[in-house]
Coordinates of C-alpha atoms and ligand atoms in Angstrom, one line a residue:
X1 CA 60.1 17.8 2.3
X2 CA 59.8 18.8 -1.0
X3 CA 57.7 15.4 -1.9
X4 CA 55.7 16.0 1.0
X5 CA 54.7 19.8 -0.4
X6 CA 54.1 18.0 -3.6
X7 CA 51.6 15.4 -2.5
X8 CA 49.7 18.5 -0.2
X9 CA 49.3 19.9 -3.7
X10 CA 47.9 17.1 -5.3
X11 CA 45.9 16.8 -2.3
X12 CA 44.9 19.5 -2.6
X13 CA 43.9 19.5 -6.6
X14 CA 41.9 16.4 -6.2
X15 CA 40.1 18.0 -3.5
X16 CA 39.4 20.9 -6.0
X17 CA 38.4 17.8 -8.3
X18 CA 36.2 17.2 -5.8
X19 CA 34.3 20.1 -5.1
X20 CA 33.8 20.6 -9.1
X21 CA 32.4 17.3 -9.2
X22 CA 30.2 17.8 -6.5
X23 CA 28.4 21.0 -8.1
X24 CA 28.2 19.2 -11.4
X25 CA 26.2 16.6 -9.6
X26 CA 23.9 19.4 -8.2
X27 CA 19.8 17.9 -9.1
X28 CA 18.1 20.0 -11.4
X29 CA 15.1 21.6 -10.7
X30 CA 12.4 22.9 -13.5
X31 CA 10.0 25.4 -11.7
X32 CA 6.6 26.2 -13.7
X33 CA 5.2 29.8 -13.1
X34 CA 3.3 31.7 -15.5
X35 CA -0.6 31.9 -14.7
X36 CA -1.8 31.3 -11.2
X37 CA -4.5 33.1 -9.2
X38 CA -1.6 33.6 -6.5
X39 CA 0.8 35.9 -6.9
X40 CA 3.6 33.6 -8.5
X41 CA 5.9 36.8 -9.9
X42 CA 6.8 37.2 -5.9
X43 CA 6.5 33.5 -4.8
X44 CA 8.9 31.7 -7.5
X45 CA 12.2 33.4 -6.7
X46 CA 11.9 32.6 -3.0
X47 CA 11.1 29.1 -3.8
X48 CA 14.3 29.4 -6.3
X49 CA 16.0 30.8 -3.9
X50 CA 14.9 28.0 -1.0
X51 CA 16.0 24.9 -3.5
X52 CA 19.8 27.0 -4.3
X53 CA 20.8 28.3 -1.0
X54 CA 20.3 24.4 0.1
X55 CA 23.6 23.1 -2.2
X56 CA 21.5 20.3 -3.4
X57 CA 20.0 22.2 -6.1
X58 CA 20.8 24.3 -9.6
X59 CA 17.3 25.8 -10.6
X60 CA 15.7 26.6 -14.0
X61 CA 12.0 28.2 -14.8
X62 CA 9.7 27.9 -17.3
X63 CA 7.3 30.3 -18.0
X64 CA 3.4 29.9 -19.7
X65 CA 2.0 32.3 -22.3
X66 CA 0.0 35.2 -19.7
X67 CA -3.9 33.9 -19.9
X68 CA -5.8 34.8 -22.9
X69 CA -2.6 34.6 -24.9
X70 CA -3.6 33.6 -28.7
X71 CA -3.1 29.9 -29.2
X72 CA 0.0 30.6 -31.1
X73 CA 2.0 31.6 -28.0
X74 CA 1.5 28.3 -27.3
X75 CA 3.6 27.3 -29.5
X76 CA 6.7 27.7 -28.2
X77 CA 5.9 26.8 -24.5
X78 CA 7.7 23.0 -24.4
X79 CA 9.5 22.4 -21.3
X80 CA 12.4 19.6 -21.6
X81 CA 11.2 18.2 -18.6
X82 CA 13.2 14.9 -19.4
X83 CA 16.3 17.0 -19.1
X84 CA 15.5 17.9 -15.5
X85 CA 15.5 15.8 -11.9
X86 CA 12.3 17.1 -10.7
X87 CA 9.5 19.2 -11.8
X88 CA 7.8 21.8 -9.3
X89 CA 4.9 23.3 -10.0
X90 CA 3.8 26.9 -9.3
X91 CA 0.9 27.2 -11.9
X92 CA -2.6 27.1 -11.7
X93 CA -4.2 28.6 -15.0
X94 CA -5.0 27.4 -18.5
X95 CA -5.3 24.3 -20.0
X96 CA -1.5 23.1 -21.5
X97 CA -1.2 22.0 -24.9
X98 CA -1.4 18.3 -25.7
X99 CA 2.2 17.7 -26.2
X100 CA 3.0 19.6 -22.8
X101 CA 0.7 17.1 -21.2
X102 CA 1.8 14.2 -22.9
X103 CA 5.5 15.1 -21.9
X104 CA 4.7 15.4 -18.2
X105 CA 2.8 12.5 -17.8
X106 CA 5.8 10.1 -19.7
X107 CA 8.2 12.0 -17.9
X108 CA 6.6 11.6 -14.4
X109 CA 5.3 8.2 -15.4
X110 CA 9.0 7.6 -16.5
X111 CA 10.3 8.0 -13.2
X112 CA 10.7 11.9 -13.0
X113 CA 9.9 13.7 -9.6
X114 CA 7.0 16.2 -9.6
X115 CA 6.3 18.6 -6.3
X116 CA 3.4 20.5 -6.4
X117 CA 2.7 23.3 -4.3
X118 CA -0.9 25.2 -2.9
X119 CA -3.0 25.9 -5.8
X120 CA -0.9 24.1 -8.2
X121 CA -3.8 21.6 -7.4
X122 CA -6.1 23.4 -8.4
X123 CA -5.4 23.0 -11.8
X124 CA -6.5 21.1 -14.7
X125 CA -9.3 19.4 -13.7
X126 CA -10.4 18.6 -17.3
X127 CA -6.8 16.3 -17.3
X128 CA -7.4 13.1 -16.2
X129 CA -3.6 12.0 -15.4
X130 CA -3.1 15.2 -13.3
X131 CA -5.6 14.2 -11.1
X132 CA -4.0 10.8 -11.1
X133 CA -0.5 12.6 -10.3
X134 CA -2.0 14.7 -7.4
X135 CA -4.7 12.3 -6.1
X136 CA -6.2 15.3 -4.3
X137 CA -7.3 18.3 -6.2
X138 CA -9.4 21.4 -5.0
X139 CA -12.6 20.4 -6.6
X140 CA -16.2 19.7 -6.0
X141 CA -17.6 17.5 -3.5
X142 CA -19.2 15.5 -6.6
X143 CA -16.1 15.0 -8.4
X144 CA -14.0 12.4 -6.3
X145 CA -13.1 10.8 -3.1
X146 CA -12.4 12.6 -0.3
X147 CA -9.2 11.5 2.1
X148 CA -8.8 12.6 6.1
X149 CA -7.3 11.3 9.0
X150 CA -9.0 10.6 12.4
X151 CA -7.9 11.6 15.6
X152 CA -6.4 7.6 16.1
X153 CA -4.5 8.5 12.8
X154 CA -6.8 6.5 10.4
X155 CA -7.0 6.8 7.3
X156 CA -10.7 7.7 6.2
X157 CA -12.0 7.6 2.8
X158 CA -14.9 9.4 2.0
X159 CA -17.0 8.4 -0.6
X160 CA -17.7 11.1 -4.4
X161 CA -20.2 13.2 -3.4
X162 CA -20.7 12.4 0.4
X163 CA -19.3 15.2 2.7
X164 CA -17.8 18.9 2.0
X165 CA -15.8 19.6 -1.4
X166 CA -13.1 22.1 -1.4
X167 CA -12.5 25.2 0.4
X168 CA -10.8 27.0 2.9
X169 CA -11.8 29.1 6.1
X170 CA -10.0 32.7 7.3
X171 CA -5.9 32.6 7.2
X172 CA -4.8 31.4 10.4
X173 CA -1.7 30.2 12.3
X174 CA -2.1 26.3 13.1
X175 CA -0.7 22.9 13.9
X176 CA 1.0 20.9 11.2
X177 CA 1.2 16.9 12.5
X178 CA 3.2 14.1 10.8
X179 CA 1.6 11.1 9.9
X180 CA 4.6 9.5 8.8
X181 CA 7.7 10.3 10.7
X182 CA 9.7 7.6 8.8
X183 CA 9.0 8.9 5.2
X184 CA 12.6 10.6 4.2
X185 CA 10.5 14.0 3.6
X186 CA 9.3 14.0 7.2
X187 CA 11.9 12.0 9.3
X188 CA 13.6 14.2 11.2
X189 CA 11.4 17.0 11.8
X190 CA 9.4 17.9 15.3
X191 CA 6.4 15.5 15.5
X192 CA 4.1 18.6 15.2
X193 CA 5.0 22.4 14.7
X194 CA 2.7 25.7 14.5
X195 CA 2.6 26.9 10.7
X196 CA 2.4 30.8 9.8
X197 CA -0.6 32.4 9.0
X198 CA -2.1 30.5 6.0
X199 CA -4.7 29.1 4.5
X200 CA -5.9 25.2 5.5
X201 CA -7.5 23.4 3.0
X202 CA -10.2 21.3 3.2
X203 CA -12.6 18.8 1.5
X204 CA -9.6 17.9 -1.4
X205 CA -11.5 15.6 -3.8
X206 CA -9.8 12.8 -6.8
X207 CA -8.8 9.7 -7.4
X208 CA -6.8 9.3 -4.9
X209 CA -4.8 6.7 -5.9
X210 CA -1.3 5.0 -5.1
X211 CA -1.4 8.2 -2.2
X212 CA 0.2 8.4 1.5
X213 CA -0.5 11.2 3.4
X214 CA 2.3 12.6 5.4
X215 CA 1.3 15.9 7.3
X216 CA -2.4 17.2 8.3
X217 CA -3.8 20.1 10.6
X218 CA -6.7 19.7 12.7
X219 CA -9.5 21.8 10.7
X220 CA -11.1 23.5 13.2
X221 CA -14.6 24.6 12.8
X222 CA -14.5 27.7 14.7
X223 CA -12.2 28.5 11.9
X224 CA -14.5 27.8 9.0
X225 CA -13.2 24.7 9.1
X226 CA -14.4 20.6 8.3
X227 CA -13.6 19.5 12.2
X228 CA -11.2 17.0 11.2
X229 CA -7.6 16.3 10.2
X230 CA -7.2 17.4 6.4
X231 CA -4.1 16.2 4.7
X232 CA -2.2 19.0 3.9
X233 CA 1.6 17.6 2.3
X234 CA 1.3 13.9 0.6
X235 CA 2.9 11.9 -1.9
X236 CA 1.8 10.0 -5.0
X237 CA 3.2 7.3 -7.0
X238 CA 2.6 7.4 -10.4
X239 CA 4.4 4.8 -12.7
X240 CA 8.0 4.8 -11.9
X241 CA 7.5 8.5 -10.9
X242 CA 7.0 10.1 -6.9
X243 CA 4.8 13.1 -7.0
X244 CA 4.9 15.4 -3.3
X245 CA 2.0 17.5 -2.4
X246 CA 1.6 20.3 -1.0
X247 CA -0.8 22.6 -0.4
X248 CA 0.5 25.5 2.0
X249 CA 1.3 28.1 0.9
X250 CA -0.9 31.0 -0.2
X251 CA 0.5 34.0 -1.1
X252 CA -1.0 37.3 -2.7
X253 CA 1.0 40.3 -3.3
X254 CA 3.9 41.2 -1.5
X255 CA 2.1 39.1 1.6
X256 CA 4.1 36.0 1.3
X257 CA 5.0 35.1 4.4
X258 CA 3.7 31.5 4.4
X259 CA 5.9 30.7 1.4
X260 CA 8.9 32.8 3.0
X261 CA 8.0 30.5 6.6
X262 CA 11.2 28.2 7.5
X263 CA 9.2 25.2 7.7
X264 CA 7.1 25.7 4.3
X265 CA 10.5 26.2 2.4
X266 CA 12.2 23.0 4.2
X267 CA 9.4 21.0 2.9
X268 CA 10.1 22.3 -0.3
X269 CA 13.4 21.3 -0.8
X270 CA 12.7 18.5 1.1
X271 CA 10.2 17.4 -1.3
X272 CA 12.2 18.2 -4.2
X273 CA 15.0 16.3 -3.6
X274 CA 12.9 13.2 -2.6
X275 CA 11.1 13.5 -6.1
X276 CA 14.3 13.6 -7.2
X277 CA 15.7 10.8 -5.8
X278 CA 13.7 8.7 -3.4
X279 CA 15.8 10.0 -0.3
X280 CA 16.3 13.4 1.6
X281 CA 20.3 14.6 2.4
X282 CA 19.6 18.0 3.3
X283 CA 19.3 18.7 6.8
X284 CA 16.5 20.0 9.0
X285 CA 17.6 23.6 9.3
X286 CA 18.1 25.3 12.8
X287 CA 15.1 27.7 12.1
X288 CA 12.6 25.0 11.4
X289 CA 9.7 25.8 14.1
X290 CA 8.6 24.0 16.7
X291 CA 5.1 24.4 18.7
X292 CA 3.9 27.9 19.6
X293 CA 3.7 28.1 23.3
Ligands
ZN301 ZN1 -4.4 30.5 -1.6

């Protein structure tokens, strides 16, 4: 009997083993905030918030100088990025310094994950490898290709200069549909699901490169929109790195509800921890939506 009790406890000491081993193999995640022209002092600690509260992830953030900083506060802006999983970025503001640069593209080209969120790809479009990283970027019609799908799911490539650069209509609720249903970001998830109120960009323009699109919505005209399917979440590889894109999520002010929607905070994590790792764990939640009736 006593034996018995004994080996229960042992049990159950490994089993506390276990557990401590588990959080210590928690991914870390480096989030980027600091200048954006969205409101990323409300918008980062739900997305910190999102990657915890799914057990797959212990989060850090880095913050840039405020714009119009003197170049000195530049100084001590140098994110270990190498220390770090994955890399998501909530920033869309001035240029980084070159040894900021340099580390991100080693570290992505390195094999580091990068996830990049709404008008995170807007920035830097004076940095060739970032365009290279998010092979769509909300520029001008004459600055790269452009990528949509057709209604037979086709990939079409539109040529620098020919067709619509970037933009947006009014916020609106519409339908999100995968592309891919077998990449480990997407497999899993309804086939198609309304999206909150947001904005729906259109006419992304770059490189373009090594991409796959996963998710578009129908951009309708009625709704300021192009009147075809614009990719709105795809990934990039970049050297030994995987780069996830996507470009929900507007916020402003205390409005974030398309950040704080079930489905843009899934894809989050979801995209984090493919960076990460090449592979999704974390399950679809329960409140992920389906389509509106
Ligand atoms: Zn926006």
């Amino acid at each position: 009997m006593r034996r018995m009790m004994m080996r229960a406890m042992l049990g159950a000491a490994c089993l506390g083993l276990g557990v401590g081993a588990e959080a210590a193999e928690k991914l870390k995640v480096l989030i980027i905030e600091g200048q954006n022209n969205h409101s990323w002092e409300t918008t980062t600690p739900i997305l910190k918030e999102a990657l915890e509260k799914s057990g797959r992830f212990e989060a850090s953030v880095a913050r840039t100088p405020p714009a119009k900083a003197p170049a000195s506060a530049w100084d001590s802006f140098r994110p270990e990025f190498k220390a770090f999983d994955v890399v998501l970025t909530n920033y869309n503001g001035e240029p980084w310094p070159a040894p900021v640069r340099e580390a991100l593209e080693g570290y992505v080209a390195g094999g580091g994950g990068l996830v990049v969120m709404h008008a995170a790809n807007n920035a830097f479009p004076e940095w060739p490898a970032y365009n290279e990283m998010i092979g769509l970027g909300w520029r001008d019609a004459a600055f790269g290709d452009r990528v949509t799908v057709d209604d037979s799911g086709n990939v079409v490539r539109t040529p620098r200069g020919d067709g619509p650069g970037s933009g947006h209509g009014p916020r609106h609720a519409y339908t999100v549909d995968v592309r891919n249903a077998e990449h480990p970001i997407t497999k899993g998830l309804p086939s198609k699901w309304t999206h909150a109120v947001d904005e729906l960009y259109h006419g992304q323009r770059g490189p373009a490169r090594n991409m796959e699109v996963l998710a578009t919505a129908f951009s309708d005209e009625a709704q300021g929109g192009t009147g075809t399917n614009e990719p709105l979440l795809w990934t990039v590889a970049f050297g030994e790195g995987r780069v996830a894109v996507n470009v929900m999520g507007h916020a402003w002010g205390d409005d974030v509800g398309p950040i704080e929607a079930p489905d843009f905070r899934a894809l989050i994590v979801r995209a984090a921890e493919w960076a990460a790792t090449g592979a999704v764990t974390v399950p679809v939640p329960d409140d992920f939506p389906t389509v509106a009736k």
